[in-house]
């Protein structure tokens, strides 16, 4: 079973693009997640994507430094860049997200999402998406 749950802070603002073939929204973001290490904590950084309504919700309701939780799966994709070099990338496909409103790292005012449910896993169904639809 390939399931991952992460709670961490966004390392940058979420970027949403549309796929070339289908026009679906895909968000890319990175999470900094603490893990225990002898005598303290270390931070791991995970590259993540989210599709469609989950992608839209992330871009509207989050910013760099916000604390969020995601549930999804890890996958590996391969691509060839413009120079012909082949690359392998490991990412987390976030299918469900949870916002932690008190986890904001800045003084950004919440306008319009104060009544929003914290968990989007019931509000949005499973996101269909293919790795081949990625715009990069």
PDB file of C-alpha atoms in Angstrom:
ATOM      1  CA  UNK A   1       0.000   0.000   0.000  1.00  0.00           C
ATOM      2  CA  UNK A   2       1.349   3.404  -0.991  1.00  0.00           C
ATOM      3  CA  UNK A   3      -0.102   6.015   1.377  1.00  0.00           C
ATOM      4  CA  UNK A   4       1.603   9.014   2.913  1.00  0.00           C
ATOM      5  CA  UNK A   5       0.423  11.507   5.552  1.00  0.00           C
ATOM      6  CA  UNK A   6       2.457  14.649   6.130  1.00  0.00           C
ATOM      7  CA  UNK A   7       2.010  17.747   8.274  1.00  0.00           C
ATOM      8  CA  UNK A   8       4.381  20.576   7.549  1.00  0.00           C
ATOM      9  CA  UNK A   9       4.886  24.142   6.415  1.00  0.00           C
ATOM     10  CA  UNK A  10       4.765  25.394   2.848  1.00  0.00           C
ATOM     11  CA  UNK A  11       8.246  26.447   1.771  1.00  0.00           C
ATOM     12  CA  UNK A  12       6.899  28.709  -0.985  1.00  0.00           C
ATOM     13  CA  UNK A  13       3.587  29.949  -2.330  1.00  0.00           C
ATOM     14  CA  UNK A  14       1.617  27.323  -4.226  1.00  0.00           C
ATOM     15  CA  UNK A  15       1.956  27.586  -8.017  1.00  0.00           C
ATOM     16  CA  UNK A  16      -1.010  26.444 -10.140  1.00  0.00           C
ATOM     17  CA  UNK A  17      -0.666  25.655 -13.845  1.00  0.00           C
ATOM     18  CA  UNK A  18      -2.878  24.015 -16.425  1.00  0.00           C
ATOM     19  CA  UNK A  19      -1.856  20.854 -18.231  1.00  0.00           C
ATOM     20  CA  UNK A  20      -1.234  21.183 -21.950  1.00  0.00           C
ATOM     21  CA  UNK A  21      -3.299  18.185 -23.027  1.00  0.00           C
ATOM     22  CA  UNK A  22      -6.409  18.367 -20.829  1.00  0.00           C
ATOM     23  CA  UNK A  23      -6.364  21.842 -19.278  1.00  0.00           C
ATOM     24  CA  UNK A  24      -6.615  20.414 -15.736  1.00  0.00           C
ATOM     25  CA  UNK A  25      -5.276  22.514 -12.873  1.00  0.00           C
ATOM     26  CA  UNK A  26      -2.196  21.137 -11.145  1.00  0.00           C
ATOM     27  CA  UNK A  27      -0.531  22.793  -8.161  1.00  0.00           C
ATOM     28  CA  UNK A  28       3.090  22.331  -7.218  1.00  0.00           C
ATOM     29  CA  UNK A  29       4.391  23.057  -3.747  1.00  0.00           C
ATOM     30  CA  UNK A  30       6.958  21.927  -1.221  1.00  0.00           C
ATOM     31  CA  UNK A  31       6.447  20.958   2.423  1.00  0.00           C
ATOM     32  CA  UNK A  32       9.026  21.209   5.201  1.00  0.00           C
ATOM     33  CA  UNK A  33       8.294  18.408   7.671  1.00  0.00           C
ATOM     34  CA  UNK A  34      10.091  17.935  10.988  1.00  0.00           C
ATOM     35  CA  UNK A  35      11.208  14.495  12.109  1.00  0.00           C
ATOM     36  CA  UNK A  36      12.855  13.463  15.349  1.00  0.00           C
ATOM     37  CA  UNK A  37      16.593  13.022  15.243  1.00  0.00           C
ATOM     38  CA  UNK A  38      18.986  12.257  18.089  1.00  0.00           C
ATOM     39  CA  UNK A  39      19.056  15.308  20.310  1.00  0.00           C
ATOM     40  CA  UNK A  40      16.487  17.323  18.353  1.00  0.00           C
ATOM     41  CA  UNK A  41      14.700  17.564  15.032  1.00  0.00           C
ATOM     42  CA  UNK A  42      15.702  17.540  11.410  1.00  0.00           C
ATOM     43  CA  UNK A  43      13.628  18.845   8.535  1.00  0.00           C
ATOM     44  CA  UNK A  44      12.782  16.897   5.398  1.00  0.00           C
ATOM     45  CA  UNK A  45      11.529  18.658   2.273  1.00  0.00           C
ATOM     46  CA  UNK A  46       8.900  17.006   0.072  1.00  0.00           C
ATOM     47  CA  UNK A  47       7.956  18.124  -3.432  1.00  0.00           C
ATOM     48  CA  UNK A  48       4.201  17.752  -3.846  1.00  0.00           C
ATOM     49  CA  UNK A  49       1.464  18.206  -6.420  1.00  0.00           C
ATOM     50  CA  UNK A  50      -2.317  18.432  -6.190  1.00  0.00           C
ATOM     51  CA  UNK A  51      -4.979  18.367  -8.894  1.00  0.00           C
ATOM     52  CA  UNK A  52      -8.149  20.273  -9.771  1.00  0.00           C
ATOM     53  CA  UNK A  53     -10.195  21.546  -6.803  1.00  0.00           C
ATOM     54  CA  UNK A  54      -7.566  20.571  -4.248  1.00  0.00           C
ATOM     55  CA  UNK A  55      -5.033  22.594  -6.274  1.00  0.00           C
ATOM     56  CA  UNK A  56      -7.402  25.564  -6.424  1.00  0.00           C
ATOM     57  CA  UNK A  57      -8.120  25.440  -2.681  1.00  0.00           C
ATOM     58  CA  UNK A  58      -4.414  25.376  -1.880  1.00  0.00           C
ATOM     59  CA  UNK A  59      -3.698  28.393  -4.070  1.00  0.00           C
ATOM     60  CA  UNK A  60      -6.581  30.427  -2.640  1.00  0.00           C
ATOM     61  CA  UNK A  61      -6.299  29.584   1.059  1.00  0.00           C
ATOM     62  CA  UNK A  62      -2.573  29.190   1.710  1.00  0.00           C
ATOM     63  CA  UNK A  63       0.688  31.056   1.501  1.00  0.00           C
ATOM     64  CA  UNK A  64       4.348  30.383   2.190  1.00  0.00           C
ATOM     65  CA  UNK A  65       4.878  29.339   5.819  1.00  0.00           C
ATOM     66  CA  UNK A  66       1.354  28.016   6.449  1.00  0.00           C
ATOM     67  CA  UNK A  67       0.945  24.718   8.291  1.00  0.00           C
ATOM     68  CA  UNK A  68      -1.070  22.139   6.335  1.00  0.00           C
ATOM     69  CA  UNK A  69      -1.651  18.407   6.382  1.00  0.00           C
ATOM     70  CA  UNK A  70      -1.821  16.227   3.293  1.00  0.00           C
ATOM     71  CA  UNK A  71      -2.756  12.644   2.541  1.00  0.00           C
ATOM     72  CA  UNK A  72      -1.723  11.120  -0.732  1.00  0.00           C
ATOM     73  CA  UNK A  73       0.752   8.767  -2.324  1.00  0.00           C
ATOM     74  CA  UNK A  74       4.368   8.830  -3.446  1.00  0.00           C
ATOM     75  CA  UNK A  75       5.150   8.312  -7.100  1.00  0.00           C
ATOM     76  CA  UNK A  76       8.119   8.474  -9.407  1.00  0.00           C
ATOM     77  CA  UNK A  77       7.964  10.064 -12.837  1.00  0.00           C
ATOM     78  CA  UNK A  78      10.540  10.362 -15.561  1.00  0.00           C
ATOM     79  CA  UNK A  79      10.931  13.106 -18.123  1.00  0.00           C
ATOM     80  CA  UNK A  80      13.381  14.334 -20.715  1.00  0.00           C
ATOM     81  CA  UNK A  81      14.362  17.999 -20.633  1.00  0.00           C
ATOM     82  CA  UNK A  82      14.982  20.277 -23.617  1.00  0.00           C
ATOM     83  CA  UNK A  83      18.633  19.245 -23.796  1.00  0.00           C
ATOM     84  CA  UNK A  84      17.727  15.551 -24.018  1.00  0.00           C
ATOM     85  CA  UNK A  85      18.821  14.708 -20.466  1.00  0.00           C
ATOM     86  CA  UNK A  86      16.589  12.217 -18.666  1.00  0.00           C
ATOM     87  CA  UNK A  87      15.463  12.969 -15.116  1.00  0.00           C
ATOM     88  CA  UNK A  88      13.678  10.987 -12.420  1.00  0.00           C
ATOM     89  CA  UNK A  89      11.560  12.856  -9.868  1.00  0.00           C
ATOM     90  CA  UNK A  90       9.922  11.531  -6.703  1.00  0.00           C
ATOM     91  CA  UNK A  91       6.858  13.506  -5.580  1.00  0.00           C
ATOM     92  CA  UNK A  92       3.851  13.258  -3.295  1.00  0.00           C
ATOM     93  CA  UNK A  93       0.456  13.465  -5.003  1.00  0.00           C
ATOM     94  CA  UNK A  94      -1.739  15.190  -2.391  1.00  0.00           C
ATOM     95  CA  UNK A  95      -5.302  13.911  -2.752  1.00  0.00           C
ATOM     96  CA  UNK A  96      -6.627  15.345   0.513  1.00  0.00           C
ATOM     97  CA  UNK A  97      -5.592  18.439   2.437  1.00  0.00           C
ATOM     98  CA  UNK A  98      -6.238  19.834   5.865  1.00  0.00           C
ATOM     99  CA  UNK A  99      -5.755  23.447   6.844  1.00  0.00           C
ATOM    100  CA  UNK A 100      -4.549  24.466  10.286  1.00  0.00           C
ATOM    101  CA  UNK A 101      -5.754  28.092  10.595  1.00  0.00           C
ATOM    102  CA  UNK A 102      -3.813  28.662  13.817  1.00  0.00           C
ATOM    103  CA  UNK A 103      -0.666  27.442  12.075  1.00  0.00           C
ATOM    104  CA  UNK A 104      -0.252  30.593  10.003  1.00  0.00           C
ATOM    105  CA  UNK A 105       3.283  31.875  10.115  1.00  0.00           C
ATOM    106  CA  UNK A 106       2.414  35.434   9.133  1.00  0.00           C
ATOM    107  CA  UNK A 107      -0.162  38.094   9.880  1.00  0.00           C
ATOM    108  CA  UNK A 108      -2.088  37.545   6.642  1.00  0.00           C
ATOM    109  CA  UNK A 109      -5.755  38.273   7.269  1.00  0.00           C
ATOM    110  CA  UNK A 110      -8.203  35.503   6.511  1.00  0.00           C
ATOM    111  CA  UNK A 111     -10.803  37.175   4.380  1.00  0.00           C
ATOM    112  CA  UNK A 112     -13.490  34.908   3.131  1.00  0.00           C
ATOM    113  CA  UNK A 113     -12.317  31.562   4.455  1.00  0.00           C
ATOM    114  CA  UNK A 114     -13.154  31.880   8.142  1.00  0.00           C
ATOM    115  CA  UNK A 115     -16.174  29.642   7.688  1.00  0.00           C
ATOM    116  CA  UNK A 116     -14.337  27.122   5.552  1.00  0.00           C
ATOM    117  CA  UNK A 117     -14.132  23.576   6.790  1.00  0.00           C
ATOM    118  CA  UNK A 118     -10.660  22.561   7.905  1.00  0.00           C
ATOM    119  CA  UNK A 119     -10.655  19.289   6.033  1.00  0.00           C
ATOM    120  CA  UNK A 120     -11.263  19.078   2.309  1.00  0.00           C
ATOM    121  CA  UNK A 121     -11.229  15.308   2.151  1.00  0.00           C
ATOM    122  CA  UNK A 122     -15.036  15.036   2.349  1.00  0.00           C
ATOM    123  CA  UNK A 123     -15.767  18.107   0.279  1.00  0.00           C
ATOM    124  CA  UNK A 124     -13.799  16.996  -2.769  1.00  0.00           C
ATOM    125  CA  UNK A 125     -13.800  13.510  -4.194  1.00  0.00           C
ATOM    126  CA  UNK A 126     -10.777  11.674  -5.445  1.00  0.00           C
ATOM    127  CA  UNK A 127      -8.850  13.692  -7.979  1.00  0.00           C
ATOM    128  CA  UNK A 128      -8.292  11.981 -11.291  1.00  0.00           C
ATOM    129  CA  UNK A 129      -5.051  12.870 -12.922  1.00  0.00           C
ATOM    130  CA  UNK A 130      -2.346  11.294 -14.948  1.00  0.00           C
ATOM    131  CA  UNK A 131       1.341  11.836 -14.500  1.00  0.00           C
ATOM    132  CA  UNK A 132       1.537  12.423 -18.257  1.00  0.00           C
ATOM    133  CA  UNK A 133      -0.718  15.491 -17.834  1.00  0.00           C
ATOM    134  CA  UNK A 134       1.959  17.363 -15.880  1.00  0.00           C
ATOM    135  CA  UNK A 135       3.008  20.536 -17.696  1.00  0.00           C
ATOM    136  CA  UNK A 136       6.685  20.060 -16.865  1.00  0.00           C
TER     137      UNK A 136
END
